[in-house]
CSV table of C-alpha atoms and ligand atoms in Angstrom, one decimal:
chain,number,residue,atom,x,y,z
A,244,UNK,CA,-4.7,27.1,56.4
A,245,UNK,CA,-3.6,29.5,59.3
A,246,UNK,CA,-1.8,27.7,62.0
A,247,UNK,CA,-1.7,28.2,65.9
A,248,UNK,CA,1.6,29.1,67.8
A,249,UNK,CA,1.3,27.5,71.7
A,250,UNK,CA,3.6,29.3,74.4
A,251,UNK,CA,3.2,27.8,78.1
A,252,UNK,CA,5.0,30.1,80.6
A,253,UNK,CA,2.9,29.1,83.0
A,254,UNK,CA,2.4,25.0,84.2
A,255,UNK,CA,-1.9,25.0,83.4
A,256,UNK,CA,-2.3,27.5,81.2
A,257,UNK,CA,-1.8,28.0,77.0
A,258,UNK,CA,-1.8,30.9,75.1
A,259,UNK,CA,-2.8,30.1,71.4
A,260,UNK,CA,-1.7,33.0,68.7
A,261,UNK,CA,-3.2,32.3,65.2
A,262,UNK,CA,-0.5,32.9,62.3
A,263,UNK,CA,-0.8,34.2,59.5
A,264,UNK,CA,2.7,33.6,58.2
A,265,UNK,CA,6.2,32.4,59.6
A,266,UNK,CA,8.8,34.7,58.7
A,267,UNK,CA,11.7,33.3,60.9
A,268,UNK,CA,12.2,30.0,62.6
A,269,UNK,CA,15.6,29.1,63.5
A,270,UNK,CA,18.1,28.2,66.2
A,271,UNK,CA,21.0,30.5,67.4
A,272,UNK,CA,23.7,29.3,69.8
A,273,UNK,CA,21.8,30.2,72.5
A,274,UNK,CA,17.9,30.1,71.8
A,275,UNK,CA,15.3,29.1,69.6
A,276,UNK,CA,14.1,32.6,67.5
A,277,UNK,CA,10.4,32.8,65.9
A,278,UNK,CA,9.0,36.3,64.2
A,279,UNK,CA,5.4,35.6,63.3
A,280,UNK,CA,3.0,37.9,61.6
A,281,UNK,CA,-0.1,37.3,63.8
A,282,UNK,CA,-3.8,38.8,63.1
A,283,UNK,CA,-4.1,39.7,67.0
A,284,UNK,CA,-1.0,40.8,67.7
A,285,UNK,CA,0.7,42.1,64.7
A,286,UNK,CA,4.5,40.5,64.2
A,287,UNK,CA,5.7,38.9,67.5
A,288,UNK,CA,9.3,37.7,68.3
A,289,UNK,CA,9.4,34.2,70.6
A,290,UNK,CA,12.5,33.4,72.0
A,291,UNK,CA,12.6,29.7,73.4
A,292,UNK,CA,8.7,29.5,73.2
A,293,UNK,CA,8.2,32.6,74.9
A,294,UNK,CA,6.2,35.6,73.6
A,295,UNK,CA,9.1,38.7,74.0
A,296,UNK,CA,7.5,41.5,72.1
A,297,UNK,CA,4.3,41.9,70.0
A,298,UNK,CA,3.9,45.3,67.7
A,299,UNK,CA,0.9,45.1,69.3
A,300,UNK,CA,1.1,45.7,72.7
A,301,UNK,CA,5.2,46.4,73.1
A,302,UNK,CA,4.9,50.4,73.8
A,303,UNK,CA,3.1,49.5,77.2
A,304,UNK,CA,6.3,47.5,78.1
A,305,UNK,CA,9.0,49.8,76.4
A,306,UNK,CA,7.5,53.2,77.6
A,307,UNK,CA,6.9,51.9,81.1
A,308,UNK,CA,10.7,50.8,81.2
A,309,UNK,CA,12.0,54.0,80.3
A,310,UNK,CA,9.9,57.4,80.9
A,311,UNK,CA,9.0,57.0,84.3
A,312,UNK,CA,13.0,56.6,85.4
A,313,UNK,CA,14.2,59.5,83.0
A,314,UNK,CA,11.7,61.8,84.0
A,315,UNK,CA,12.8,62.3,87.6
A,316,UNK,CA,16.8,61.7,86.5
A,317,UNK,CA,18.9,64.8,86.3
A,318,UNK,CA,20.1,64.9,82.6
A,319,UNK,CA,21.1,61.3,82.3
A,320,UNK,CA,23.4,60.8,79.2
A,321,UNK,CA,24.9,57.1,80.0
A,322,UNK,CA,22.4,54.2,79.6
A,323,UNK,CA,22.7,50.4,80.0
A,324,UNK,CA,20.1,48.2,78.3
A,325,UNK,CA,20.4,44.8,79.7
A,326,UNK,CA,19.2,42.4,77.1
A,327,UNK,CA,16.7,44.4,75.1
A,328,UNK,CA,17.9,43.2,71.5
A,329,UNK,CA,14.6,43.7,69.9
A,330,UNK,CA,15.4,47.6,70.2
A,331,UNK,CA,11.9,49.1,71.5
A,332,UNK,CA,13.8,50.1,74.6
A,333,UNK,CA,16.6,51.8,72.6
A,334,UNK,CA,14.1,53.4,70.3
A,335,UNK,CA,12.6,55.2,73.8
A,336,UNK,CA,15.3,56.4,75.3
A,337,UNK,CA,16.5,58.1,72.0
A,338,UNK,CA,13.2,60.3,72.4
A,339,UNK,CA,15.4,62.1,75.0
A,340,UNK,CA,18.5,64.5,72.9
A,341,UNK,CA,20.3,64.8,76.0
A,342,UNK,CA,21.2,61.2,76.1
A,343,UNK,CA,24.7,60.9,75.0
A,344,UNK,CA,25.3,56.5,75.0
A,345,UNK,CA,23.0,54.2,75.2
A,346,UNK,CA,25.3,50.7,75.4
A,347,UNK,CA,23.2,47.6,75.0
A,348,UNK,CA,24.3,43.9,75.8
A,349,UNK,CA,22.4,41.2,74.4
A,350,UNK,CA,23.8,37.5,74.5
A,351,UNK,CA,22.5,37.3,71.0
A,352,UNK,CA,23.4,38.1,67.7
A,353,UNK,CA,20.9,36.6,65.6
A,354,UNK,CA,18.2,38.6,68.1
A,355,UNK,CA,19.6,42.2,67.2
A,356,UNK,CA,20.2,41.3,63.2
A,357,UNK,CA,16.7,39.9,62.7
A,358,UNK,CA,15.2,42.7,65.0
A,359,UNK,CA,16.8,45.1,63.2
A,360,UNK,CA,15.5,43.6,59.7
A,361,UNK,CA,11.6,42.3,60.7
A,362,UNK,CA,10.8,45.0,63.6
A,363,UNK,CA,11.5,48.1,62.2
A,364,UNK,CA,7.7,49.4,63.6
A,365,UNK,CA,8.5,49.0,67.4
A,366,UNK,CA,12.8,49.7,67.1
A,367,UNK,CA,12.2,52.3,64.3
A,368,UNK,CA,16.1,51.4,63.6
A,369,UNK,CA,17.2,52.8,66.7
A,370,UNK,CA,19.3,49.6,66.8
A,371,UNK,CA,21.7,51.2,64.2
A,372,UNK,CA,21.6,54.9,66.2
A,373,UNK,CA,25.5,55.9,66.1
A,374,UNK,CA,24.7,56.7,70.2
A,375,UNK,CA,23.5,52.9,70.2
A,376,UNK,CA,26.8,50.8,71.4
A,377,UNK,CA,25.7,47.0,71.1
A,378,UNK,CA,27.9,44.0,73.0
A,379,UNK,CA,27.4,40.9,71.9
A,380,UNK,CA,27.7,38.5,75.4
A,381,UNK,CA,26.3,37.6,78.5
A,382,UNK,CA,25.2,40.6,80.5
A,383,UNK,CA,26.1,39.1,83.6
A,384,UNK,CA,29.8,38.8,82.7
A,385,UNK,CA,29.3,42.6,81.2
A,386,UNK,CA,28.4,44.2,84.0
A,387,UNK,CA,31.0,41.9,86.4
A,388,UNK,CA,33.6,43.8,84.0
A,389,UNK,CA,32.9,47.0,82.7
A,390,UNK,CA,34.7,50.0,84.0
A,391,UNK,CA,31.4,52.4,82.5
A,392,UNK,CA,29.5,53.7,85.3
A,393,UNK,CA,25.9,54.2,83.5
A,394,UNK,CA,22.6,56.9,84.9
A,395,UNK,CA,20.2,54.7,84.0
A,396,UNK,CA,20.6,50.9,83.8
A,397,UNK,CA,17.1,48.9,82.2
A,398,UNK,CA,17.1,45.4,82.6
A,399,UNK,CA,14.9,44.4,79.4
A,400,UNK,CA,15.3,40.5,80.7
A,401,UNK,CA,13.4,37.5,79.9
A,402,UNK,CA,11.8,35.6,82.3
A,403,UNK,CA,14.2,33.7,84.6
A,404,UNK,CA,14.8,30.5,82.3
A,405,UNK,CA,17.3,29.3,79.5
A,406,UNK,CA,20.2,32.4,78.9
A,407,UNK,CA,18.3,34.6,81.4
A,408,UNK,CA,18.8,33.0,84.5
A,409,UNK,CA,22.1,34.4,85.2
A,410,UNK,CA,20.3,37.8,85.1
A,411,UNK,CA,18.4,37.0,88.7
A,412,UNK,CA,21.0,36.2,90.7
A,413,UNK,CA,21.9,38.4,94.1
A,414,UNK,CA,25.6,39.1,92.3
A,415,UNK,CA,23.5,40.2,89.2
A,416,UNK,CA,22.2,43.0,91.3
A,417,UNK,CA,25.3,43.7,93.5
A,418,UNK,CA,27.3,44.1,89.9
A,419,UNK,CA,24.1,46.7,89.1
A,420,UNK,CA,24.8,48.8,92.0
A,421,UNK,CA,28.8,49.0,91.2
A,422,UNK,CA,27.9,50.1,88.1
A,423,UNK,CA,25.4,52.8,88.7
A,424,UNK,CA,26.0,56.4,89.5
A,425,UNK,CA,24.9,58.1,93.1
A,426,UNK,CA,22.3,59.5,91.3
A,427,UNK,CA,21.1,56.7,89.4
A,428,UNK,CA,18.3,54.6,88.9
A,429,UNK,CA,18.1,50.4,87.6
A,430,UNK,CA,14.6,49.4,86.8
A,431,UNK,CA,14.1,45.3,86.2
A,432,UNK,CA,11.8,43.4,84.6
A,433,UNK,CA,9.7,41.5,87.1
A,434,UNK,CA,7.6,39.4,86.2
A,435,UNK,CA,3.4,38.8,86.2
A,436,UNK,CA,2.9,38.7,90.2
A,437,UNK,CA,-0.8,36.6,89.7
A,438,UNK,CA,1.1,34.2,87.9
A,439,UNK,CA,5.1,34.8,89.0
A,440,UNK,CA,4.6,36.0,92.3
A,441,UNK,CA,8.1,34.4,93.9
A,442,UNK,CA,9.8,36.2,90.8
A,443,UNK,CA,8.8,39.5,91.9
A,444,UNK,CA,9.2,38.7,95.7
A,445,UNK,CA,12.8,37.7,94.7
A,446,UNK,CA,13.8,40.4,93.0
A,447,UNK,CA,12.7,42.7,95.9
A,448,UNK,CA,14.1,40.5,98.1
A,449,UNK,CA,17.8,41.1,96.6
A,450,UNK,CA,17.1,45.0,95.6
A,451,UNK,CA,15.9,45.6,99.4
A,452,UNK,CA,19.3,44.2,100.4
A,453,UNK,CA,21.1,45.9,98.2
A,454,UNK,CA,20.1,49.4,96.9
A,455,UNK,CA,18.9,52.1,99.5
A,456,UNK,CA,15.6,52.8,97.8
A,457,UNK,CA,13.3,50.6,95.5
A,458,UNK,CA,9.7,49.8,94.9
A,459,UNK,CA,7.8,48.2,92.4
A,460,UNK,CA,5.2,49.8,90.2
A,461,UNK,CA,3.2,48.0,87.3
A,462,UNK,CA,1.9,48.2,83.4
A,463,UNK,CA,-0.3,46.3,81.5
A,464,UNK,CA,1.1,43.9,78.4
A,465,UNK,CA,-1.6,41.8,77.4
A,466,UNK,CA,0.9,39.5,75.5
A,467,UNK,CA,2.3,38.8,78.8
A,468,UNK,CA,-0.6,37.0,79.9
A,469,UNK,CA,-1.8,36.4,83.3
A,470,UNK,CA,-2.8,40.5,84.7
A,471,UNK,CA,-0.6,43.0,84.9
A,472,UNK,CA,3.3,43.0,84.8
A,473,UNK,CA,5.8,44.4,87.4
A,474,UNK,CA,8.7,46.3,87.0
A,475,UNK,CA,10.9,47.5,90.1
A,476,UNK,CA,13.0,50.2,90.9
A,477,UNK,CA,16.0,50.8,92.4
A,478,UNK,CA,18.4,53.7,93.1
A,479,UNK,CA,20.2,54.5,96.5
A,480,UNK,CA,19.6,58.3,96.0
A,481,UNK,CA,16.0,58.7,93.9
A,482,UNK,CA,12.6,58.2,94.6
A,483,UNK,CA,10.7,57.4,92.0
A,484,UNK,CA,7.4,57.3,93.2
A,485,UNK,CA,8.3,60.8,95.4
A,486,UNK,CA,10.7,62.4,93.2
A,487,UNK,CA,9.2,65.4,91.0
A,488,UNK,CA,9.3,65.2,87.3
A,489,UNK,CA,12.6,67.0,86.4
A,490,UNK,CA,12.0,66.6,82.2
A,491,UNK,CA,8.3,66.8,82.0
A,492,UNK,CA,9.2,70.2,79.4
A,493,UNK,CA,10.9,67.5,76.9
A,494,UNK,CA,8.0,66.7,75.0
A,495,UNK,CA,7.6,63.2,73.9
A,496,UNK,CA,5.3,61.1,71.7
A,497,UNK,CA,4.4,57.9,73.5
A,498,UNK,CA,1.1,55.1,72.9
A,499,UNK,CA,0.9,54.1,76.7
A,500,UNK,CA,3.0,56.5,79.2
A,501,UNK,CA,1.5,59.7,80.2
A,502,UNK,CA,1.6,61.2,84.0
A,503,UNK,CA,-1.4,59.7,85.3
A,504,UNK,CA,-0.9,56.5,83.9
A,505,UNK,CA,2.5,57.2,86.2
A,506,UNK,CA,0.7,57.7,89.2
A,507,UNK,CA,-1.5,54.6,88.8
A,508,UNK,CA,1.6,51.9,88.2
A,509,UNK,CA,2.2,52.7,92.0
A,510,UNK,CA,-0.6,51.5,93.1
A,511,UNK,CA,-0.2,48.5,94.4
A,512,UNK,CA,-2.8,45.4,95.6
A,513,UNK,CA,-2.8,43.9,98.8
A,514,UNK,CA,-1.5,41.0,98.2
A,515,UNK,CA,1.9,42.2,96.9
A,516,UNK,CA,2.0,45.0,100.0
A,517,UNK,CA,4.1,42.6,101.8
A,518,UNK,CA,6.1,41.7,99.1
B,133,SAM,N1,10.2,41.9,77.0
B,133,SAM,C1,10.7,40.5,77.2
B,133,SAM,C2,10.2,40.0,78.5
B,133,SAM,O1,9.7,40.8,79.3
B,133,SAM,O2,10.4,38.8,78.7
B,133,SAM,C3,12.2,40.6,77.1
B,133,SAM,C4,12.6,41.1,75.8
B,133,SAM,S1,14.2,41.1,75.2
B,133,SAM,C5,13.9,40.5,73.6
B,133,SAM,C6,15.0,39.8,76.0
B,133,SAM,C7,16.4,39.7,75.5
B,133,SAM,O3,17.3,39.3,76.5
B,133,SAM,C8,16.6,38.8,74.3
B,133,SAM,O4,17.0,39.5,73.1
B,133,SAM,C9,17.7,37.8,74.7
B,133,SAM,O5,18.6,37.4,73.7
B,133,SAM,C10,18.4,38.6,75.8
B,133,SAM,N2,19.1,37.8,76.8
B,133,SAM,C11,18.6,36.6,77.5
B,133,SAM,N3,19.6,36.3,78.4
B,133,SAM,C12,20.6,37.2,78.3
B,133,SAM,C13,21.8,37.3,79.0
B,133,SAM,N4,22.2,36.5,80.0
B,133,SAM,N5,22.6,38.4,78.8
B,133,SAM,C14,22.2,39.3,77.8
B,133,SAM,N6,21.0,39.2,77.1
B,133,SAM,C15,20.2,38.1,77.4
């Protein structure tokens, strides 16, 4: 008899996934982990209740994180992932040969092995690419300490509860900016603004301190339920939205991104205009 997984993000409101099978259940030091093989969504990772990535639905997340950013960078080679232990975001950024490092820090262990093991489909084992550099601690501290100054840096966070909570902070953001390159770009993970309005309004909120130029532009994850998701931008010398696309020649294979789906994730309603 199939049984239902429950997550409730959101006070009011449960999302039901049928499973088909329980591969992992377990606790690490710092989170529940859950990889079920659903008939909806394919195999799913939960973290602490929470849906992170489906093999369903994860490229509209993944690709959005990463090819609108590169595209207008000038031959980035240094990346920071910020949590992202499930690998998608890895496995886009290694579509571009010019990348040199890609250093990922994820507070857990147990996230990376299993991805590595259970979601070959969406990390296609970029998680064990010899330009891959994984850290094993809080990204907060990471970025407080590194000396690495990075192109790109993609915050890959959860939602602002449990382990990720240090990842929203003002001095999360100011340790960003120390971090990045003139020429850089951060994009953040930003919540569903119908359902997590005050998340995104916070995050602009410290980026419009902080960084010289930043926005917000939008994707669809279905699995992230409640409309669409957004994802903003920072940089203090790049436009995203105005920039032109410097490595539209490097031909990549992606399920979601293409250039008009980029001009259509900055469109934004009215009611986050004054966000
Ligand atoms: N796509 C998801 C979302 O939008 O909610 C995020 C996916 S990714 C799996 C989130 C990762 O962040 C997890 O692997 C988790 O272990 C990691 N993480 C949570 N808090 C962290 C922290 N403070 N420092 C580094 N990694 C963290």
């Amino acid at each position: 008899m199939n049984t239902i997984f429950k997550e409730v993000l959101h006070k009011g409101l449960t999302q039901e996934v049928t499973i088909n099978k329980v591969l992992i259940d377990k606790k690490s030091k710092h989170q529940r982990i859950q990889i079920l093989d659903t008939p909806v969504y394919g195999r799913i990772l939960v973290l602490d209740g929470i849906i992170q990535i489906t093999e369903k639905d994860e490229a509209a997340y993944s690709e959005m994180l990463v090819h609108p950013a590169i595209q207008v960078l000038k031959n980035p080679q240094n990346i920071l992932i910020i949590g992202g232990g499930d690998g998608a975001v890895a496995e886009e950024i290694l579509k571009y040969n010019f990348v040199k490092k890609i250093d990922l820090v994820d507070i857990d262990k147990e996230v990376v092995k299993l991805s590595s093991k259970y979601f070959k489909k969406i990390n296609k084992n970029a998680l064990n690419n010899k330009k891959v550099n994984i850290f094993f601690q809080d990204a907060f501290d990471f970025i407080a300490t590194t000396k690495n100054k990075y192109d790109l840096i993609i915050a890959d966070r959860p939602d602002p509860i449990g382990a990720g909570i240090s990842l929203f902070k003002e001095k999360f953001y100011k340790n960003v900016n120390n971090i990045l390159i003139d020429e850089g770009m951060a994009i953040f993970q930003s919540g569903v603004p119908f359902l997590q309005k005050s998340e995104t309004k916070e995050v602009l909120k410290h980026v419009n301190k902080i960084f010289k130029k930043n926005g917000v532009f939008f994707t669809v994850v279905p699995s992230y339920i409640g409309g669409f998701m957004a994802l903003v931008w920072s940089s203090n010398k790049v436009d995203l939205k105005k920039n032109k696309l410097i490595n539209r020649k490097v031909k990549i294979k992606t399920f979601y991104y293409n250039e008009e789906i980029r001009k259509g994730a900055f469109y934004c309603p009215n009611f986050l205009k004054f966000v």
